[in-house]
């Protein structure tokens, strides 16, 4: 088993330089400590001080210098569209109010499949399509999606370190 020595963000390396591949669902890409098995059968250990969000296209530099490419696995998701931008923003607000992991894609939003949420957004005028597709949701204001925690020497937890004054519907 080899340890992950460095996480390289998408765009910081040439993907074709990777010698192996990890295809992971969202839950397995949001971790602090985990042992993973690559497509070639290599076992690698991620051991971080704080949870990290591995994104589709990131790279993992191993102790032996090799590089593994991270890909988001297809998951059971709802792809949500609305007649206009204002409608999509309204849907995004309702999803955020429920703290649902949400992938913003410009003219569409993806969430994990949930029949109750599908009925809600359709009731708000949106269209839903259930598909199997990669799910790479936003990291949030308290996650590492907005900046490189390791470069700054600090991080933020995704939950539990912020005020929570609003009510949930």
JSON list of C-alpha atoms in Angstrom, two decimals:
[
{"chain": "A", "resi": 1, "resn": "UNK", "atom": "CA", "xyz": [0.00, 0.00, 0.00]},
{"chain": "A", "resi": 2, "resn": "UNK", "atom": "CA", "xyz": [1.25, 3.47, -0.88]},
{"chain": "A", "resi": 3, "resn": "UNK", "atom": "CA", "xyz": [0.41, 6.73, 0.88]},
{"chain": "A", "resi": 4, "resn": "UNK", "atom": "CA", "xyz": [-0.91, 9.81, -0.90]},
{"chain": "A", "resi": 5, "resn": "UNK", "atom": "CA", "xyz": [1.78, 12.49, -0.47]},
{"chain": "A", "resi": 6, "resn": "UNK", "atom": "CA", "xyz": [0.12, 15.35, -2.34]},
{"chain": "A", "resi": 7, "resn": "UNK", "atom": "CA", "xyz": [-3.23, 16.29, -3.84]},
{"chain": "A", "resi": 8, "resn": "UNK", "atom": "CA", "xyz": [-2.86, 18.08, -7.17]},
{"chain": "A", "resi": 9, "resn": "UNK", "atom": "CA", "xyz": [-5.89, 20.07, -8.26]},
{"chain": "A", "resi": 10, "resn": "UNK", "atom": "CA", "xyz": [-7.29, 19.69, -11.75]},
{"chain": "A", "resi": 11, "resn": "UNK", "atom": "CA", "xyz": [-5.34, 21.89, -14.16]},
{"chain": "A", "resi": 12, "resn": "UNK", "atom": "CA", "xyz": [-2.13, 21.75, -12.07]},
{"chain": "A", "resi": 13, "resn": "UNK", "atom": "CA", "xyz": [-0.80, 18.68, -13.91]},
{"chain": "A", "resi": 14, "resn": "UNK", "atom": "CA", "xyz": [-1.15, 16.86, -17.22]},
{"chain": "A", "resi": 15, "resn": "UNK", "atom": "CA", "xyz": [-3.82, 14.14, -16.79]},
{"chain": "A", "resi": 16, "resn": "UNK", "atom": "CA", "xyz": [-2.04, 11.95, -19.33]},
{"chain": "A", "resi": 17, "resn": "UNK", "atom": "CA", "xyz": [0.93, 11.75, -16.91]},
{"chain": "A", "resi": 18, "resn": "UNK", "atom": "CA", "xyz": [-1.21, 9.66, -14.53]},
{"chain": "A", "resi": 19, "resn": "UNK", "atom": "CA", "xyz": [-0.31, 5.98, -14.37]},
{"chain": "A", "resi": 20, "resn": "UNK", "atom": "CA", "xyz": [-3.55, 4.81, -12.76]},
{"chain": "A", "resi": 21, "resn": "UNK", "atom": "CA", "xyz": [-7.14, 5.82, -12.14]},
{"chain": "A", "resi": 22, "resn": "UNK", "atom": "CA", "xyz": [-9.53, 6.12, -9.19]},
{"chain": "A", "resi": 23, "resn": "UNK", "atom": "CA", "xyz": [-13.24, 6.34, -10.03]},
{"chain": "A", "resi": 24, "resn": "UNK", "atom": "CA", "xyz": [-15.10, 7.42, -6.91]},
{"chain": "A", "resi": 25, "resn": "UNK", "atom": "CA", "xyz": [-18.60, 8.55, -6.00]},
{"chain": "A", "resi": 26, "resn": "UNK", "atom": "CA", "xyz": [-19.07, 11.82, -4.13]},
{"chain": "A", "resi": 27, "resn": "UNK", "atom": "CA", "xyz": [-19.00, 10.24, -0.67]},
{"chain": "A", "resi": 28, "resn": "UNK", "atom": "CA", "xyz": [-15.66, 8.53, -1.35]},
{"chain": "A", "resi": 29, "resn": "UNK", "atom": "CA", "xyz": [-14.18, 11.79, -2.70]},
{"chain": "A", "resi": 30, "resn": "UNK", "atom": "CA", "xyz": [-15.00, 13.70, 0.52]},
{"chain": "A", "resi": 31, "resn": "UNK", "atom": "CA", "xyz": [-12.72, 12.10, 3.08]},
{"chain": "A", "resi": 32, "resn": "UNK", "atom": "CA", "xyz": [-9.99, 12.57, 5.61]},
{"chain": "A", "resi": 33, "resn": "UNK", "atom": "CA", "xyz": [-8.77, 9.00, 5.99]},
{"chain": "A", "resi": 34, "resn": "UNK", "atom": "CA", "xyz": [-9.51, 6.13, 3.64]},
{"chain": "A", "resi": 35, "resn": "UNK", "atom": "CA", "xyz": [-7.87, 3.22, 1.85]},
{"chain": "A", "resi": 36, "resn": "UNK", "atom": "CA", "xyz": [-8.84, 3.10, -1.83]},
{"chain": "A", "resi": 37, "resn": "UNK", "atom": "CA", "xyz": [-8.21, 0.61, -4.63]},
{"chain": "A", "resi": 38, "resn": "UNK", "atom": "CA", "xyz": [-7.28, 1.95, -8.06]},
{"chain": "A", "resi": 39, "resn": "UNK", "atom": "CA", "xyz": [-8.45, 0.59, -11.41]},
{"chain": "A", "resi": 40, "resn": "UNK", "atom": "CA", "xyz": [-5.20, -1.40, -11.65]},
{"chain": "A", "resi": 41, "resn": "UNK", "atom": "CA", "xyz": [-5.73, -2.91, -8.18]},
{"chain": "A", "resi": 42, "resn": "UNK", "atom": "CA", "xyz": [-3.22, -0.78, -6.25]},
{"chain": "A", "resi": 43, "resn": "UNK", "atom": "CA", "xyz": [-4.24, 0.05, -2.68]},
{"chain": "A", "resi": 44, "resn": "UNK", "atom": "CA", "xyz": [-3.53, 3.65, -1.65]},
{"chain": "A", "resi": 45, "resn": "UNK", "atom": "CA", "xyz": [-4.05, 5.41, 1.66]},
{"chain": "A", "resi": 46, "resn": "UNK", "atom": "CA", "xyz": [-5.31, 8.98, 2.03]},
{"chain": "A", "resi": 47, "resn": "UNK", "atom": "CA", "xyz": [-4.50, 10.30, 5.49]},
{"chain": "A", "resi": 48, "resn": "UNK", "atom": "CA", "xyz": [-5.20, 14.03, 5.90]},
{"chain": "A", "resi": 49, "resn": "UNK", "atom": "CA", "xyz": [-5.46, 16.26, 8.96]},
{"chain": "A", "resi": 50, "resn": "UNK", "atom": "CA", "xyz": [-8.83, 17.61, 7.75]},
{"chain": "A", "resi": 51, "resn": "UNK", "atom": "CA", "xyz": [-11.44, 16.31, 5.32]},
{"chain": "A", "resi": 52, "resn": "UNK", "atom": "CA", "xyz": [-10.62, 17.05, 1.70]},
{"chain": "A", "resi": 53, "resn": "UNK", "atom": "CA", "xyz": [-12.93, 17.20, -1.29]},
{"chain": "A", "resi": 54, "resn": "UNK", "atom": "CA", "xyz": [-11.34, 15.38, -4.20]},
{"chain": "A", "resi": 55, "resn": "UNK", "atom": "CA", "xyz": [-12.76, 16.79, -7.43]},
{"chain": "A", "resi": 56, "resn": "UNK", "atom": "CA", "xyz": [-13.17, 15.18, -10.82]},
{"chain": "A", "resi": 57, "resn": "UNK", "atom": "CA", "xyz": [-9.81, 15.61, -12.57]},
{"chain": "A", "resi": 58, "resn": "UNK", "atom": "CA", "xyz": [-7.64, 15.95, -9.44]},
{"chain": "A", "resi": 59, "resn": "UNK", "atom": "CA", "xyz": [-4.43, 13.97, -9.11]},
{"chain": "A", "resi": 60, "resn": "UNK", "atom": "CA", "xyz": [-2.93, 12.06, -6.21]},
{"chain": "A", "resi": 61, "resn": "UNK", "atom": "CA", "xyz": [0.88, 11.99, -6.01]},
{"chain": "A", "resi": 62, "resn": "UNK", "atom": "CA", "xyz": [1.96, 8.81, -4.22]},
{"chain": "A", "resi": 63, "resn": "UNK", "atom": "CA", "xyz": [5.00, 8.14, -2.04]},
{"chain": "A", "resi": 64, "resn": "UNK", "atom": "CA", "xyz": [6.78, 6.46, -4.97]},
{"chain": "A", "resi": 65, "resn": "UNK", "atom": "CA", "xyz": [6.26, 9.55, -7.17]},
{"chain": "A", "resi": 66, "resn": "UNK", "atom": "CA", "xyz": [3.54, 8.03, -9.35]},
{"chain": "A", "resi": 67, "resn": "UNK", "atom": "CA", "xyz": [0.34, 9.92, -10.11]},
{"chain": "A", "resi": 68, "resn": "UNK", "atom": "CA", "xyz": [-3.25, 8.71, -9.96]},
{"chain": "A", "resi": 69, "resn": "UNK", "atom": "CA", "xyz": [-6.08, 10.53, -11.74]},
{"chain": "A", "resi": 70, "resn": "UNK", "atom": "CA", "xyz": [-9.37, 10.97, -9.83]},
{"chain": "A", "resi": 71, "resn": "UNK", "atom": "CA", "xyz": [-12.64, 10.72, -11.75]},
{"chain": "A", "resi": 72, "resn": "UNK", "atom": "CA", "xyz": [-16.17, 11.21, -10.47]},
{"chain": "A", "resi": 73, "resn": "UNK", "atom": "CA", "xyz": [-18.22, 8.02, -10.79]},
{"chain": "A", "resi": 74, "resn": "UNK", "atom": "CA", "xyz": [-21.65, 8.01, -12.35]},
{"chain": "A", "resi": 75, "resn": "UNK", "atom": "CA", "xyz": [-24.36, 8.27, -9.69]},
{"chain": "A", "resi": 76, "resn": "UNK", "atom": "CA", "xyz": [-28.16, 8.24, -9.60]},
{"chain": "A", "resi": 77, "resn": "UNK", "atom": "CA", "xyz": [-28.89, 11.97, -9.96]},
{"chain": "A", "resi": 78, "resn": "UNK", "atom": "CA", "xyz": [-31.62, 14.40, -10.91]},
{"chain": "A", "resi": 79, "resn": "UNK", "atom": "CA", "xyz": [-30.74, 16.93, -13.57]},
{"chain": "A", "resi": 80, "resn": "UNK", "atom": "CA", "xyz": [-32.96, 19.95, -12.99]},
{"chain": "A", "resi": 81, "resn": "UNK", "atom": "CA", "xyz": [-33.73, 22.67, -15.51]},
{"chain": "A", "resi": 82, "resn": "UNK", "atom": "CA", "xyz": [-36.09, 25.63, -15.39]},
{"chain": "A", "resi": 83, "resn": "UNK", "atom": "CA", "xyz": [-37.75, 27.80, -18.04]},
{"chain": "A", "resi": 84, "resn": "UNK", "atom": "CA", "xyz": [-35.46, 30.74, -17.21]},
{"chain": "A", "resi": 85, "resn": "UNK", "atom": "CA", "xyz": [-32.51, 31.80, -15.06]},
{"chain": "A", "resi": 86, "resn": "UNK", "atom": "CA", "xyz": [-34.75, 33.27, -12.36]},
{"chain": "A", "resi": 87, "resn": "UNK", "atom": "CA", "xyz": [-36.57, 29.94, -12.01]},
{"chain": "A", "resi": 88, "resn": "UNK", "atom": "CA", "xyz": [-33.29, 28.05, -11.72]},
{"chain": "A", "resi": 89, "resn": "UNK", "atom": "CA", "xyz": [-32.03, 30.48, -9.07]},
{"chain": "A", "resi": 90, "resn": "UNK", "atom": "CA", "xyz": [-35.27, 29.96, -7.13]},
{"chain": "A", "resi": 91, "resn": "UNK", "atom": "CA", "xyz": [-34.80, 26.17, -7.29]},
{"chain": "A", "resi": 92, "resn": "UNK", "atom": "CA", "xyz": [-31.17, 26.55, -6.17]},
{"chain": "A", "resi": 93, "resn": "UNK", "atom": "CA", "xyz": [-32.34, 28.58, -3.17]},
{"chain": "A", "resi": 94, "resn": "UNK", "atom": "CA", "xyz": [-34.80, 25.85, -2.14]},
{"chain": "A", "resi": 95, "resn": "UNK", "atom": "CA", "xyz": [-32.13, 23.16, -2.50]},
{"chain": "A", "resi": 96, "resn": "UNK", "atom": "CA", "xyz": [-29.66, 25.23, -0.49]},
{"chain": "A", "resi": 97, "resn": "UNK", "atom": "CA", "xyz": [-32.24, 25.80, 2.22]},
{"chain": "A", "resi": 98, "resn": "UNK", "atom": "CA", "xyz": [-32.34, 22.01, 2.59]},
{"chain": "A", "resi": 99, "resn": "UNK", "atom": "CA", "xyz": [-28.52, 21.75, 2.65]},
{"chain": "A", "resi": 100, "resn": "UNK", "atom": "CA", "xyz": [-28.52, 19.32, -0.27]},
{"chain": "A", "resi": 101, "resn": "UNK", "atom": "CA", "xyz": [-25.21, 18.77, -2.05]},
{"chain": "A", "resi": 102, "resn": "UNK", "atom": "CA", "xyz": [-25.77, 20.55, -5.36]},
{"chain": "A", "resi": 103, "resn": "UNK", "atom": "CA", "xyz": [-23.80, 20.70, -8.59]},
{"chain": "A", "resi": 104, "resn": "UNK", "atom": "CA", "xyz": [-24.30, 23.98, -10.45]},
{"chain": "A", "resi": 105, "resn": "UNK", "atom": "CA", "xyz": [-23.89, 23.53, -14.19]},
{"chain": "A", "resi": 106, "resn": "UNK", "atom": "CA", "xyz": [-24.92, 26.85, -15.72]},
{"chain": "A", "resi": 107, "resn": "UNK", "atom": "CA", "xyz": [-28.30, 26.02, -17.22]},
{"chain": "A", "resi": 108, "resn": "UNK", "atom": "CA", "xyz": [-28.91, 22.94, -15.07]},
{"chain": "A", "resi": 109, "resn": "UNK", "atom": "CA", "xyz": [-28.48, 21.73, -11.50]},
{"chain": "A", "resi": 110, "resn": "UNK", "atom": "CA", "xyz": [-27.68, 18.20, -10.36]},
{"chain": "A", "resi": 111, "resn": "UNK", "atom": "CA", "xyz": [-28.57, 16.64, -7.03]},
{"chain": "A", "resi": 112, "resn": "UNK", "atom": "CA", "xyz": [-28.72, 13.06, -5.85]},
{"chain": "A", "resi": 113, "resn": "UNK", "atom": "CA", "xyz": [-31.98, 11.41, -6.84]},
{"chain": "A", "resi": 114, "resn": "UNK", "atom": "CA", "xyz": [-34.76, 11.98, -4.33]},
{"chain": "A", "resi": 115, "resn": "UNK", "atom": "CA", "xyz": [-38.38, 11.53, -5.39]},
{"chain": "A", "resi": 116, "resn": "UNK", "atom": "CA", "xyz": [-39.65, 13.99, -2.76]},
{"chain": "A", "resi": 117, "resn": "UNK", "atom": "CA", "xyz": [-37.30, 16.73, -3.95]},
{"chain": "A", "resi": 118, "resn": "UNK", "atom": "CA", "xyz": [-38.18, 15.93, -7.58]},
{"chain": "A", "resi": 119, "resn": "UNK", "atom": "CA", "xyz": [-41.86, 16.53, -6.81]},
{"chain": "A", "resi": 120, "resn": "UNK", "atom": "CA", "xyz": [-41.02, 19.77, -5.00]},
{"chain": "A", "resi": 121, "resn": "UNK", "atom": "CA", "xyz": [-38.97, 21.25, -7.84]},
{"chain": "A", "resi": 122, "resn": "UNK", "atom": "CA", "xyz": [-41.54, 20.17, -10.44]},
{"chain": "A", "resi": 123, "resn": "UNK", "atom": "CA", "xyz": [-44.17, 21.92, -8.31]},
{"chain": "A", "resi": 124, "resn": "UNK", "atom": "CA", "xyz": [-42.02, 25.04, -8.54]},
{"chain": "A", "resi": 125, "resn": "UNK", "atom": "CA", "xyz": [-42.07, 24.88, -12.35]},
{"chain": "A", "resi": 126, "resn": "UNK", "atom": "CA", "xyz": [-38.82, 23.05, -13.01]},
{"chain": "A", "resi": 127, "resn": "UNK", "atom": "CA", "xyz": [-38.21, 19.90, -15.07]},
{"chain": "A", "resi": 128, "resn": "UNK", "atom": "CA", "xyz": [-36.36, 16.89, -13.68]},
{"chain": "A", "resi": 129, "resn": "UNK", "atom": "CA", "xyz": [-34.59, 14.13, -15.52]},
{"chain": "A", "resi": 130, "resn": "UNK", "atom": "CA", "xyz": [-33.27, 11.09, -13.63]},
{"chain": "A", "resi": 131, "resn": "UNK", "atom": "CA", "xyz": [-29.90, 10.04, -15.06]},
{"chain": "A", "resi": 132, "resn": "UNK", "atom": "CA", "xyz": [-26.68, 8.24, -14.20]},
{"chain": "A", "resi": 133, "resn": "UNK", "atom": "CA", "xyz": [-23.94, 10.86, -14.43]},
{"chain": "A", "resi": 134, "resn": "UNK", "atom": "CA", "xyz": [-20.90, 12.14, -12.55]},
{"chain": "A", "resi": 135, "resn": "UNK", "atom": "CA", "xyz": [-21.85, 14.12, -9.43]},
{"chain": "A", "resi": 136, "resn": "UNK", "atom": "CA", "xyz": [-19.40, 16.82, -8.40]},
{"chain": "A", "resi": 137, "resn": "UNK", "atom": "CA", "xyz": [-21.29, 19.23, -6.10]},
{"chain": "A", "resi": 138, "resn": "UNK", "atom": "CA", "xyz": [-20.11, 22.59, -4.84]},
{"chain": "A", "resi": 139, "resn": "UNK", "atom": "CA", "xyz": [-17.87, 22.43, -1.80]},
{"chain": "A", "resi": 140, "resn": "UNK", "atom": "CA", "xyz": [-19.59, 25.29, -0.01]},
{"chain": "A", "resi": 141, "resn": "UNK", "atom": "CA", "xyz": [-18.32, 28.38, 1.72]},
{"chain": "A", "resi": 142, "resn": "UNK", "atom": "CA", "xyz": [-16.70, 26.38, 4.52]},
{"chain": "A", "resi": 143, "resn": "UNK", "atom": "CA", "xyz": [-15.12, 23.70, 2.33]},
{"chain": "A", "resi": 144, "resn": "UNK", "atom": "CA", "xyz": [-11.87, 23.76, 0.42]},
{"chain": "A", "resi": 145, "resn": "UNK", "atom": "CA", "xyz": [-13.48, 24.55, -2.93]},
{"chain": "A", "resi": 146, "resn": "UNK", "atom": "CA", "xyz": [-12.76, 28.26, -2.75]},
{"chain": "A", "resi": 147, "resn": "UNK", "atom": "CA", "xyz": [-9.08, 28.15, -1.84]},
{"chain": "A", "resi": 148, "resn": "UNK", "atom": "CA", "xyz": [-6.19, 25.84, -1.19]},
{"chain": "A", "resi": 149, "resn": "UNK", "atom": "CA", "xyz": [-6.28, 25.04, 2.54]},
{"chain": "A", "resi": 150, "resn": "UNK", "atom": "CA", "xyz": [-2.86, 23.45, 2.56]},
{"chain": "A", "resi": 151, "resn": "UNK", "atom": "CA", "xyz": [-1.26, 26.51, 0.95]},
{"chain": "A", "resi": 152, "resn": "UNK", "atom": "CA", "xyz": [-2.84, 28.73, 3.59]},
{"chain": "A", "resi": 153, "resn": "UNK", "atom": "CA", "xyz": [-2.01, 26.36, 6.44]},
{"chain": "A", "resi": 154, "resn": "UNK", "atom": "CA", "xyz": [-5.56, 26.23, 7.71]},
{"chain": "A", "resi": 155, "resn": "UNK", "atom": "CA", "xyz": [-8.94, 24.87, 6.78]},
{"chain": "A", "resi": 156, "resn": "UNK", "atom": "CA", "xyz": [-12.60, 24.93, 7.55]},
{"chain": "A", "resi": 157, "resn": "UNK", "atom": "CA", "xyz": [-14.96, 22.09, 8.24]},
{"chain": "A", "resi": 158, "resn": "UNK", "atom": "CA", "xyz": [-17.93, 21.70, 5.96]},
{"chain": "A", "resi": 159, "resn": "UNK", "atom": "CA", "xyz": [-20.42, 21.64, 8.84]},
{"chain": "A", "resi": 160, "resn": "UNK", "atom": "CA", "xyz": [-20.60, 22.63, 12.44]},
{"chain": "A", "resi": 161, "resn": "UNK", "atom": "CA", "xyz": [-18.41, 25.74, 12.52]},
{"chain": "A", "resi": 162, "resn": "UNK", "atom": "CA", "xyz": [-20.92, 28.34, 11.44]},
{"chain": "A", "resi": 163, "resn": "UNK", "atom": "CA", "xyz": [-24.02, 30.00, 12.78]},
{"chain": "A", "resi": 164, "resn": "UNK", "atom": "CA", "xyz": [-27.26, 28.36, 11.78]},
{"chain": "A", "resi": 165, "resn": "UNK", "atom": "CA", "xyz": [-29.98, 30.97, 12.36]},
{"chain": "A", "resi": 166, "resn": "UNK", "atom": "CA", "xyz": [-32.42, 29.98, 9.62]},
{"chain": "A", "resi": 167, "resn": "UNK", "atom": "CA", "xyz": [-35.29, 27.55, 9.80]},
{"chain": "A", "resi": 168, "resn": "UNK", "atom": "CA", "xyz": [-35.66, 24.48, 7.63]},
{"chain": "A", "resi": 169, "resn": "UNK", "atom": "CA", "xyz": [-38.81, 23.81, 5.66]}
]
